[in-house]
CSV table of C-alpha atoms in Angstrom, one decimal:
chain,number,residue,atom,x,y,z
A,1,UNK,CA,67.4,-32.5,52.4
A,2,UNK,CA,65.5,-35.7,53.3
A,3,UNK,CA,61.9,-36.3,53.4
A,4,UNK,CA,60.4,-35.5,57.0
A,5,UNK,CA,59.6,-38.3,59.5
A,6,UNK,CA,56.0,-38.5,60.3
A,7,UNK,CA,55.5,-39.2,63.8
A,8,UNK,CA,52.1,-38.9,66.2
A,9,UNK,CA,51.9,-35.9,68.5
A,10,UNK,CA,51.9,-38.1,71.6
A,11,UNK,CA,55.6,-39.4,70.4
A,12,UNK,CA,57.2,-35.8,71.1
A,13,UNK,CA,54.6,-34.8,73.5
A,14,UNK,CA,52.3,-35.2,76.2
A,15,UNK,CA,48.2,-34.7,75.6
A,16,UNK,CA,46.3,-34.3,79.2
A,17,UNK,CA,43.6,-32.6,80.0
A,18,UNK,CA,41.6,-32.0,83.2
A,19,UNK,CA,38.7,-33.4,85.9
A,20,UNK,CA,35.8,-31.7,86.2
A,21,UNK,CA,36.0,-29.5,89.0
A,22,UNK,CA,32.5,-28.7,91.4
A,23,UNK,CA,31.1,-25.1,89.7
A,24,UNK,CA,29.9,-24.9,93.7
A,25,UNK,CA,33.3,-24.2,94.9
A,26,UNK,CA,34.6,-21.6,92.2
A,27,UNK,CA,35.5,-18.4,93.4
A,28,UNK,CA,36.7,-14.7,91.8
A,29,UNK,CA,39.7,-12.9,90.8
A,30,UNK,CA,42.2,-13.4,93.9
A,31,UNK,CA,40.7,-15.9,95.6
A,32,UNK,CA,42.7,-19.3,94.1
A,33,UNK,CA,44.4,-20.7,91.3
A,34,UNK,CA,42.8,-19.7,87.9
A,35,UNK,CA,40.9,-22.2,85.6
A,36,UNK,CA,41.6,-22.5,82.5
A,37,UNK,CA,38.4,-22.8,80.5
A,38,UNK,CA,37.4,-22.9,76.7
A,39,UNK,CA,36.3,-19.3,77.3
A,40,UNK,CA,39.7,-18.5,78.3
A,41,UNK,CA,41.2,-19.3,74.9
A,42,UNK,CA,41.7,-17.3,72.3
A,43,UNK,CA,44.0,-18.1,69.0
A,44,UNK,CA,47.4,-17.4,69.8
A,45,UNK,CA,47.2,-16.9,73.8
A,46,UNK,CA,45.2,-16.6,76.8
A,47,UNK,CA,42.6,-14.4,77.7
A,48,UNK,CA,41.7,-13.9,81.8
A,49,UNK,CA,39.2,-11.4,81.1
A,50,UNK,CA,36.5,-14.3,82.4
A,51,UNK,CA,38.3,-16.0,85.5
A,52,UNK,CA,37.2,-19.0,87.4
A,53,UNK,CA,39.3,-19.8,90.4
A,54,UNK,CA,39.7,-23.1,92.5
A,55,UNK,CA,40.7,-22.4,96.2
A,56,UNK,CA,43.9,-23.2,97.0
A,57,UNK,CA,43.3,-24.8,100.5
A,58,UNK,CA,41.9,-27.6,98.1
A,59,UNK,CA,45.0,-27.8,95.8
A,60,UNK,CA,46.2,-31.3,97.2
A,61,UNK,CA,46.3,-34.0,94.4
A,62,UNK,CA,45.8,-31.3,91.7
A,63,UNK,CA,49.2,-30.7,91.5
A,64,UNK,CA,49.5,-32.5,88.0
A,65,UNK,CA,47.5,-30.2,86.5
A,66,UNK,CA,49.3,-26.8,86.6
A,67,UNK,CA,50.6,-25.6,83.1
A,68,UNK,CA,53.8,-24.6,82.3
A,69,UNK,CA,55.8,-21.9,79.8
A,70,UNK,CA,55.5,-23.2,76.6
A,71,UNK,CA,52.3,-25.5,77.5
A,72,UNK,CA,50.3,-25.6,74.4
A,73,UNK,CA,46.2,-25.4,75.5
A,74,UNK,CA,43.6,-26.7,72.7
A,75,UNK,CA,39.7,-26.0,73.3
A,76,UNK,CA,38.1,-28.9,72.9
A,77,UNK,CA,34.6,-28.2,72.7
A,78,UNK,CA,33.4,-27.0,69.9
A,79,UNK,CA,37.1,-26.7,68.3
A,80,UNK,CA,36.3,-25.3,65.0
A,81,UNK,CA,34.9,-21.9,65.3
A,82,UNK,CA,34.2,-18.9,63.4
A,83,UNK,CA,37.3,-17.3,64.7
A,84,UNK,CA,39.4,-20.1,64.0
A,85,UNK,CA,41.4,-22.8,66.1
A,86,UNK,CA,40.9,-22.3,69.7
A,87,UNK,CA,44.7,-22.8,70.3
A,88,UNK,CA,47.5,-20.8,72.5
A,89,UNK,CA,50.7,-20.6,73.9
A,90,UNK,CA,51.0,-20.3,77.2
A,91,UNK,CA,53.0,-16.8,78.5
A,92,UNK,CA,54.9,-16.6,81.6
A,93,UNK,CA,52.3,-14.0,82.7
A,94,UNK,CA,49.4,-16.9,82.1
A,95,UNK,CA,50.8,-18.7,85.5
A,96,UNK,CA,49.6,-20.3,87.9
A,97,UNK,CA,46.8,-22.4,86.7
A,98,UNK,CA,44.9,-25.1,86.0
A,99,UNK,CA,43.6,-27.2,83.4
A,100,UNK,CA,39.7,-28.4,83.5
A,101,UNK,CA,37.7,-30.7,81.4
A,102,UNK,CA,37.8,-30.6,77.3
A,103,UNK,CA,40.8,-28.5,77.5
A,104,UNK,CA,43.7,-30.1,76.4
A,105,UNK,CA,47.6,-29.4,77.6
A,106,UNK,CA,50.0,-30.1,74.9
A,107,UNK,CA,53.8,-30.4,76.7
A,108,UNK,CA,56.1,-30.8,74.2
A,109,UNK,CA,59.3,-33.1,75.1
A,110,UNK,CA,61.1,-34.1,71.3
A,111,UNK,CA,60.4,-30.7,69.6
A,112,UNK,CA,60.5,-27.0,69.9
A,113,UNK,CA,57.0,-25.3,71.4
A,114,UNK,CA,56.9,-22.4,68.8
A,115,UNK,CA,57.7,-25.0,65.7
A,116,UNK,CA,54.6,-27.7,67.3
A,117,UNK,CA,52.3,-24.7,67.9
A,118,UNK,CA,52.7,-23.5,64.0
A,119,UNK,CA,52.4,-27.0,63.1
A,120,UNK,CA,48.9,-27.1,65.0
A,121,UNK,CA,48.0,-23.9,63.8
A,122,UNK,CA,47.5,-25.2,60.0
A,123,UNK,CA,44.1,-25.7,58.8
A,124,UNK,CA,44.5,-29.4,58.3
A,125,UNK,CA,44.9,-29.7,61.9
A,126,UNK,CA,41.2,-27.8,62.3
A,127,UNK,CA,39.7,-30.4,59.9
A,128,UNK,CA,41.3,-33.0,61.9
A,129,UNK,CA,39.5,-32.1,64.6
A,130,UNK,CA,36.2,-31.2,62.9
A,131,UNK,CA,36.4,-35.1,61.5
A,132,UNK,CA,36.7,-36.4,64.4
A,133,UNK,CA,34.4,-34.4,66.9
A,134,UNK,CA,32.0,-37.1,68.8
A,135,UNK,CA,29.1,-36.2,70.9
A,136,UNK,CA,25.8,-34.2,69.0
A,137,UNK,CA,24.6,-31.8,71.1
A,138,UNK,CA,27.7,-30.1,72.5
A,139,UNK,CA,30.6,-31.7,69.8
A,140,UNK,CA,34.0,-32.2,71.6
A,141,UNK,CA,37.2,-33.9,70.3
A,142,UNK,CA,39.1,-36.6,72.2
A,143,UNK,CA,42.9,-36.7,73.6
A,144,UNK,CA,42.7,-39.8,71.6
A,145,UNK,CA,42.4,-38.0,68.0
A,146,UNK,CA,44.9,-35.5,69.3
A,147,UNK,CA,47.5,-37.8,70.1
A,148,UNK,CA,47.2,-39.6,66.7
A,149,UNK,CA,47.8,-36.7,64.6
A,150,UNK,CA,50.5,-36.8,62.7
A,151,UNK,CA,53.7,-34.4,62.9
A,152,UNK,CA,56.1,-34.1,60.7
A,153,UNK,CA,59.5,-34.3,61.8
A,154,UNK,CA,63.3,-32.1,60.0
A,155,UNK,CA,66.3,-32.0,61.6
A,156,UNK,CA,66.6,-29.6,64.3
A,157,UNK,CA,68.2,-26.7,62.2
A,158,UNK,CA,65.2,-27.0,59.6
A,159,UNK,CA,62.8,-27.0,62.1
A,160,UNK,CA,64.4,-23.7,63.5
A,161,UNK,CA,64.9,-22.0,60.2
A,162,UNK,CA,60.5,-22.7,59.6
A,163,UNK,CA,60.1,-21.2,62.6
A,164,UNK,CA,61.9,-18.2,62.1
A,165,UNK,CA,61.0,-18.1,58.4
A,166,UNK,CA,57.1,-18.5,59.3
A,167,UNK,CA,57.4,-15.9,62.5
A,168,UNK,CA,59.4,-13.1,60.1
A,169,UNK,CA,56.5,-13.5,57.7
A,170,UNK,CA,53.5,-13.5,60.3
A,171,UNK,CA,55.0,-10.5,62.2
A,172,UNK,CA,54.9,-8.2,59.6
A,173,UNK,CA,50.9,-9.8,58.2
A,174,UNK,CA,50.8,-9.0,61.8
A,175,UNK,CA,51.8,-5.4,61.8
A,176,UNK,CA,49.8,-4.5,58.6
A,177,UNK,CA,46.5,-6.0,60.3
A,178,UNK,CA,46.9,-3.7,63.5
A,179,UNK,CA,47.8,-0.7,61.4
A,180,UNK,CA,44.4,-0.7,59.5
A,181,UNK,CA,42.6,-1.6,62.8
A,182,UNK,CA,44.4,1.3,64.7
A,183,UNK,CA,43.6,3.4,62.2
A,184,UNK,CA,39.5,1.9,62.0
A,185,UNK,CA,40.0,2.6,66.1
A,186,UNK,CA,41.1,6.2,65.8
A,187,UNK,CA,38.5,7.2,62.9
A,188,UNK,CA,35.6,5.5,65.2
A,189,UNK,CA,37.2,7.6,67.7
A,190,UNK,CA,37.1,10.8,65.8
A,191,UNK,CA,33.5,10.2,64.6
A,192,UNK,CA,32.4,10.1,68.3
A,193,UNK,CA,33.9,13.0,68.9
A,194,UNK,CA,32.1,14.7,66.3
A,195,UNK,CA,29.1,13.4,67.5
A,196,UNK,CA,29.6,14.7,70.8
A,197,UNK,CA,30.5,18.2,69.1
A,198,UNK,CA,27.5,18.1,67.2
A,199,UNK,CA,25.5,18.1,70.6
A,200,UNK,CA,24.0,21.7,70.8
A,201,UNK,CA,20.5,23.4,70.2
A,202,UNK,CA,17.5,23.6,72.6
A,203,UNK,CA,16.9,20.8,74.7
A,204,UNK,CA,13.4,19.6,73.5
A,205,UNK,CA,11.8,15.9,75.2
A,206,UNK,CA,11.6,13.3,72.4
A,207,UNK,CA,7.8,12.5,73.2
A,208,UNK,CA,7.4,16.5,72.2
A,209,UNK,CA,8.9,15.8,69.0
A,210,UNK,CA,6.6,12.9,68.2
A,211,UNK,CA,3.3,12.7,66.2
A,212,UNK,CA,2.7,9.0,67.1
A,213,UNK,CA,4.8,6.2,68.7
A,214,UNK,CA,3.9,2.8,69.5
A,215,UNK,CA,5.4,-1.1,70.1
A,216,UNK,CA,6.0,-3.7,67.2
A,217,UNK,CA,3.8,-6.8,66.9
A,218,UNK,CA,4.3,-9.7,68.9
A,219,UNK,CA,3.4,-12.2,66.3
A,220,UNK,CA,5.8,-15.2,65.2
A,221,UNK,CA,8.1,-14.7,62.9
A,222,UNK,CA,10.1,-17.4,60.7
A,223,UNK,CA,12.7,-17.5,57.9
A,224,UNK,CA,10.7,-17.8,54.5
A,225,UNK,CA,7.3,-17.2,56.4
A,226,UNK,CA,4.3,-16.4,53.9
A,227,UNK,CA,3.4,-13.5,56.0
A,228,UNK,CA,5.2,-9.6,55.6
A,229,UNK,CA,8.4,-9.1,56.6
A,230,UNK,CA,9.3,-8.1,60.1
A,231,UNK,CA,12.0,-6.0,61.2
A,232,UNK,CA,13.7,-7.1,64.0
A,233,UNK,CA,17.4,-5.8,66.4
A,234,UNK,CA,19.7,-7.6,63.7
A,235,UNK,CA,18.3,-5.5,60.7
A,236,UNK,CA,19.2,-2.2,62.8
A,237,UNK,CA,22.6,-1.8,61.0
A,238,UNK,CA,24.6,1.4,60.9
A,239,UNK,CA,21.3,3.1,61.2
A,240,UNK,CA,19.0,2.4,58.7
A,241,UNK,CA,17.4,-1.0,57.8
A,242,UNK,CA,18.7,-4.3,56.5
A,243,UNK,CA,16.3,-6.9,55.2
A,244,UNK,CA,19.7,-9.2,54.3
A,245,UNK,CA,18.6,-11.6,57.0
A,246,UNK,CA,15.3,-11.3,57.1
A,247,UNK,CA,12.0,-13.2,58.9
A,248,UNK,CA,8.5,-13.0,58.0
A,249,UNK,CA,5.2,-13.7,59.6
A,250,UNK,CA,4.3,-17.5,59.7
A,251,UNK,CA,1.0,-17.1,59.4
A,252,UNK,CA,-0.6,-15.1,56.3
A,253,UNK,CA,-4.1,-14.5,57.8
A,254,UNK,CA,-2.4,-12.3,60.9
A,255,UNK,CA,-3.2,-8.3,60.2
A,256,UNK,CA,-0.4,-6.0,60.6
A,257,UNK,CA,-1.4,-3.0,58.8
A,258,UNK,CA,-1.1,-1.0,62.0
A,259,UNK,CA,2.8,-2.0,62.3
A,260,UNK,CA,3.9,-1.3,59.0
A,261,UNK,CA,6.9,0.7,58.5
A,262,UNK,CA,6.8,4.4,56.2
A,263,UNK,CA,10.1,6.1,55.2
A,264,UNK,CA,11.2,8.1,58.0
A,265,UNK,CA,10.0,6.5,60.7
A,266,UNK,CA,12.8,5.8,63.5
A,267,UNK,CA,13.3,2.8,65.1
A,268,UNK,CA,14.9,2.3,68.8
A,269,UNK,CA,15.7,-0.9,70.3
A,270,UNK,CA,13.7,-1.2,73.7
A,271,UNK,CA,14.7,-4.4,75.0
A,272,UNK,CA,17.7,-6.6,75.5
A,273,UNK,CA,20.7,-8.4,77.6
A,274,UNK,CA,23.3,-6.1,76.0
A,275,UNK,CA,24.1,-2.7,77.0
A,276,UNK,CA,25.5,-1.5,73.9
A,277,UNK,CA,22.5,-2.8,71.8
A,278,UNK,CA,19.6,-1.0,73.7
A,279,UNK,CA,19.1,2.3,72.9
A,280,UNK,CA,20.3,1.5,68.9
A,281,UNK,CA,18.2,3.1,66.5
A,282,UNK,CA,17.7,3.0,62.4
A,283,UNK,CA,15.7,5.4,60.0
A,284,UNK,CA,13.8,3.8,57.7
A,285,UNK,CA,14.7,4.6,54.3
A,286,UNK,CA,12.4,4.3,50.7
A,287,UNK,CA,11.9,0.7,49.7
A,288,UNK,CA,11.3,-1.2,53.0
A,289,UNK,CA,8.5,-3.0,52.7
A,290,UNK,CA,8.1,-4.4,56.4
A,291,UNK,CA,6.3,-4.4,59.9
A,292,UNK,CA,8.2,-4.0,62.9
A,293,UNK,CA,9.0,-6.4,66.3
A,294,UNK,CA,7.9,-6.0,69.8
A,295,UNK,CA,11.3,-5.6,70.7
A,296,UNK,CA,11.6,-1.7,69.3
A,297,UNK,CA,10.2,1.2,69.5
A,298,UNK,CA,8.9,3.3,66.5
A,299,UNK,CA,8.7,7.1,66.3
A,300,UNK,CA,7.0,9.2,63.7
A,301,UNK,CA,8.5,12.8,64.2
A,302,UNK,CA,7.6,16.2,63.5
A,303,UNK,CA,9.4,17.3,60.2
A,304,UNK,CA,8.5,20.8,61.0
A,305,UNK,CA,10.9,20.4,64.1
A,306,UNK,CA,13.2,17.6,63.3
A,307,UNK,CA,14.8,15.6,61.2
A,308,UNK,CA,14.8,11.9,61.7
A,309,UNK,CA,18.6,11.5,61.2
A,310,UNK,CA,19.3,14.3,63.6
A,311,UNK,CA,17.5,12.5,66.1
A,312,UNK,CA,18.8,8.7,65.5
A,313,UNK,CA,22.3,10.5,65.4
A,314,UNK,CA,21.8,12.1,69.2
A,315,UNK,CA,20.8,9.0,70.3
A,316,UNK,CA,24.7,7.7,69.3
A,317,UNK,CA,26.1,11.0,71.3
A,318,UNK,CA,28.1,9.7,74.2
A,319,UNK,CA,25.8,12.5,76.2
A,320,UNK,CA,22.5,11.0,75.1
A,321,UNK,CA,23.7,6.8,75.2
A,322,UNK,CA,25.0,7.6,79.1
A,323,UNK,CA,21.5,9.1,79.8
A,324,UNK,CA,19.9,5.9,77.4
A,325,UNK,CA,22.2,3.1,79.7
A,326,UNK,CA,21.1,4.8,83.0
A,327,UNK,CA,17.6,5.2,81.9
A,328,UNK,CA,17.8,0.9,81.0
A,329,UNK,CA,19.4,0.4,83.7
A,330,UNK,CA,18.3,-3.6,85.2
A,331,UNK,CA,19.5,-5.8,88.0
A,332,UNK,CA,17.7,-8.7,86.0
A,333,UNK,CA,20.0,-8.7,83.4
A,334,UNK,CA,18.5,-7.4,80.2
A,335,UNK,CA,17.5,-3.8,79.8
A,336,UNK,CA,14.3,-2.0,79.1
A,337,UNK,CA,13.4,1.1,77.8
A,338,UNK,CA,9.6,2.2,77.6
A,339,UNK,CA,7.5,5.0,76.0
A,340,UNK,CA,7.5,6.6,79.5
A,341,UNK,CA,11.0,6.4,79.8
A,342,UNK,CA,11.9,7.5,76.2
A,343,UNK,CA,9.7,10.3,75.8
A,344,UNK,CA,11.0,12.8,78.3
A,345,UNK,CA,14.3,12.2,77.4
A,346,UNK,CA,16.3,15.6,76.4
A,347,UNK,CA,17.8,15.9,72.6
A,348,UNK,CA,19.3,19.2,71.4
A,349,UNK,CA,17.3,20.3,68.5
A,350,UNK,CA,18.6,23.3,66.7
A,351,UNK,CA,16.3,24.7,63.4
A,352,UNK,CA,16.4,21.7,60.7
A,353,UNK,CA,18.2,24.2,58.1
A,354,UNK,CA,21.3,23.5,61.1
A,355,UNK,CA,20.3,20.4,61.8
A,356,UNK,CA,21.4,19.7,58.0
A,357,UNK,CA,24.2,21.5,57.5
A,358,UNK,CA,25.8,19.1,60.5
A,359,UNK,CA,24.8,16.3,59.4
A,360,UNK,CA,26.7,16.5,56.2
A,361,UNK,CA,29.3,17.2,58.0
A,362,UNK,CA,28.8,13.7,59.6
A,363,UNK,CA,28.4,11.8,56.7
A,364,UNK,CA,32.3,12.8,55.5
A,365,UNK,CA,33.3,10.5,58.6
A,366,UNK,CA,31.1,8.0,58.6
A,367,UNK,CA,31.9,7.3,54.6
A,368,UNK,CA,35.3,7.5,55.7
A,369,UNK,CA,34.8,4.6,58.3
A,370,UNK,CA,32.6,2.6,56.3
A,371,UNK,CA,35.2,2.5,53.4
A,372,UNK,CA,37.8,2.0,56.4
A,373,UNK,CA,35.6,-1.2,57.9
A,374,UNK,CA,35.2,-2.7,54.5
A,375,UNK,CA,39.1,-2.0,54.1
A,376,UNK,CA,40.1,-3.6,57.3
A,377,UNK,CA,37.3,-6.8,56.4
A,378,UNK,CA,39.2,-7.5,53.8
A,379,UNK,CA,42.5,-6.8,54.8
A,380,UNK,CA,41.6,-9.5,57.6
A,381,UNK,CA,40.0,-12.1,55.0
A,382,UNK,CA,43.4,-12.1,52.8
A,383,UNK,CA,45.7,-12.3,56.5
A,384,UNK,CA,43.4,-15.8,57.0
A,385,UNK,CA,44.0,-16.7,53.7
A,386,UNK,CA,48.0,-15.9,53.5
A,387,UNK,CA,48.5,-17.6,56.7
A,388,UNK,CA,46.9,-20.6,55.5
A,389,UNK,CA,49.4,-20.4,52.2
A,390,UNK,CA,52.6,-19.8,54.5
A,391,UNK,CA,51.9,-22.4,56.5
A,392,UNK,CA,50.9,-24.8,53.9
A,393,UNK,CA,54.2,-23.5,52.2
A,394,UNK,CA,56.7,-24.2,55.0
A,395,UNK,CA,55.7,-27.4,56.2
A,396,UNK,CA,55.8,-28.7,52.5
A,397,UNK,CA,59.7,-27.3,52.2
A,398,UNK,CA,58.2,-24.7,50.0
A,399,UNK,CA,59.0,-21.7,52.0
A,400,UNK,CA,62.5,-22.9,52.7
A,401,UNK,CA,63.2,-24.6,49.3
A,402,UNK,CA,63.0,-27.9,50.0
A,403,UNK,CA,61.0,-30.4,48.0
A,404,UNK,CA,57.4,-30.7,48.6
A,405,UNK,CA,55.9,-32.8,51.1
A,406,UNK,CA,51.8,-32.3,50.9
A,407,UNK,CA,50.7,-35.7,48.9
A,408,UNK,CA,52.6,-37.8,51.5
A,409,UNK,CA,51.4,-35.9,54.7
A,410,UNK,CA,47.8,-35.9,52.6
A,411,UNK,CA,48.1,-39.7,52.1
A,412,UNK,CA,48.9,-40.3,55.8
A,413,UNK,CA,46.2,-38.3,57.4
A,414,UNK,CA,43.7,-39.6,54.8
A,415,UNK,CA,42.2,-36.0,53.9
């Protein structure tokens, strides 16, 4: 077979993207034609979970900016993320709507959507975009750069049989991904349950369980700060404490002897804009060596009557968070609990000698999905890493035995 033509994108298809349309006249669900925004992208396809529409009394001269079946949308802010190219295809199911500003409609005209969107999907064409990203404090790409980049062109058959060759092989990476995340979904599933079963004994107020309680310290904390550590909401993890990213006091002379932590204490999140974050809570466990932030809450409980872990484990039943969310409960947007709030709250408290006995029971599952959440992290880590492979593989001719193309396409893109 012959070596691939290298052509720019805007020779087989056509880059646009949108105005700027007035934030004053946006409207809801059902009330327009839908937006599509950056937030509306994921990899692969569109999500209308977050909808912006433009009323349709007003669509006159913004006709040119509907997408199509087969459109190809590219974020444009920002373009290189964490969870990889903000690129999709657009469904039938995805129309009607309308492109906006720094998103970016690919319509292909000289080649097949499916083979230009796996083209797009490679990492070179990320770096591309990282390169050339203008602007510092909100980076965007420009249709320019887009249009530039090179594609490389087979004859129609060997385009089709990459396709194929690369869709066959992604299906099934595909397939294996949702199996272990199914299975994570239906394990975090059965652990709740648990934890709902394990909701029985006399209902006792958490303030009657207490032998002191109090707020964190307010004091500034920095990365590398030559005061004590502090723990703060992102070292709540899985219930007990992680000092992995951790922030100290910036100032040495400050006193916190009154905030700093003992092994059992419990820590419960009092304050903040998410729902599914207030209410978390941690035991602390030997070896922390740390005061604690204004934004939790610290109980020292009664071992004669409880155990910490029973209690930070009825805080997770879906009895106890449904009471917790109600009790937060804020027009203003970010949640609150309080001492007065928290310490008539109900818990069942059975005798500890029961309260142990379930929560070995407890621990089976949650080793299981801990091992399970490790397994699918690294199930996910070697999907990004084969997909980078197979696409590297059948754009060079590797995947469908052709002779390799990489130092030429290399060369031509100057990476």
């Amino acid at each position: 077979m012959s070596q691939p033509d290298l052509v720019p994108l805007c020779n087989v298809a056509d880059v646009d993207s949108g105005p700027a349309f007035k934030s004053s006249k946006f409207g809801g669900p059902g009330d327009g034609i839908r937006l599509v925004r950056g937030d509306n992208i994921e990899p692969g396809f569109l999500r209308w979970t977050r909808t912006r529409t433009w009323p349709t009394a007003e669509l006159a001269g913004h006709e040119h900016l509907f997408i199509e079946a087969d459109d190809l949308i590219l974020g444009m802010d920002r373009p290189v993320i964490s969870a990889g190219l903000k690129l999709a295809r657009v469904r039938p199911a995805d129309l009607p709507a309308l492109l906006v500003q720094r998103v970016a409609r690919i319509r292909p005209h000289q080649v097949a959507s499916d083979y230009l969107y796996h083209w797009l999907s490679s990492p070179q064409f990320a770096r591309h975009l990282q390169m050339t990203s203008t602007g510092t404090q909100l980076p965007h790409v420009t249709l320019k750069s887009i249009r530039e980049y090179p594609v490389p062109r087979f004859d129609a058959v060997e385009e089709r049989r990459i396709v194929d060759l690369l869709e066959d092989h992604l299906s099934r990476l595909d397939a294996a991904e949702s199996l272990v995340a199914t299975s994570l979904r239906r394990l975090t599933s059965l652990r709740r349950s648990v934890l709902a079963g394990l909701h029985d004994g006399a209902p006792t107020t958490l303030g009657e369980l207490a032998i002191d309680s109090g707020y964190g310290t307010s004091e500034k904390c920095v990365p590398a700060g030559p005061g004590p550590a502090v723990v703060r909401i992102p070292n709540l993890v899985d219930g007990r404490i992680d000092l992995s990213d951790e922030k100290r006091i910036a100032s040495a002379s400050v006193d916190v002897e009154r905030y700093l932590l003992a092994p059992d204490d419990l820590l419960i999140v009092r304050t903040n804009g998410s729902v599914d974050l207030i209410g978390r809570s941690a035991v602390v466990q030997y070896g922390v060596d740390a005061a604690f932030a204004s934004y939790l809450i610290r109980y020292q409980l009664r071992p004669d009557r409880v155990m910490p872990e029973w209690v930070q484990a009825m805080l997770s039943t879906p009895q106890v968070r449904a009471k917790i969310e109600k009790l937060a409960a804020s027009s203003a947007g970010q949640h609150n609990l309080s001492l007065s709030k928290l310490n008539p709250l109900e818990l069942p408290v059975p005798t500890v000698d029961v309260q142990a006995a379930r929560l070995s029971r407890l621990a089976v599952i949650e080793d299981q999905v801990s091992r399970l959440r490790v397994e699918l992290s690294t199930t996910q880590s070697r999907g990004v890493n084969l997909r980078r492979s197979l696409l590297a593989a059948a754009f060079s001719g590797r995947l469908t035995n052709s002779k390799p193309q990489e130092e030429r396409w290399e060369s031509v893109r100057g990476v």
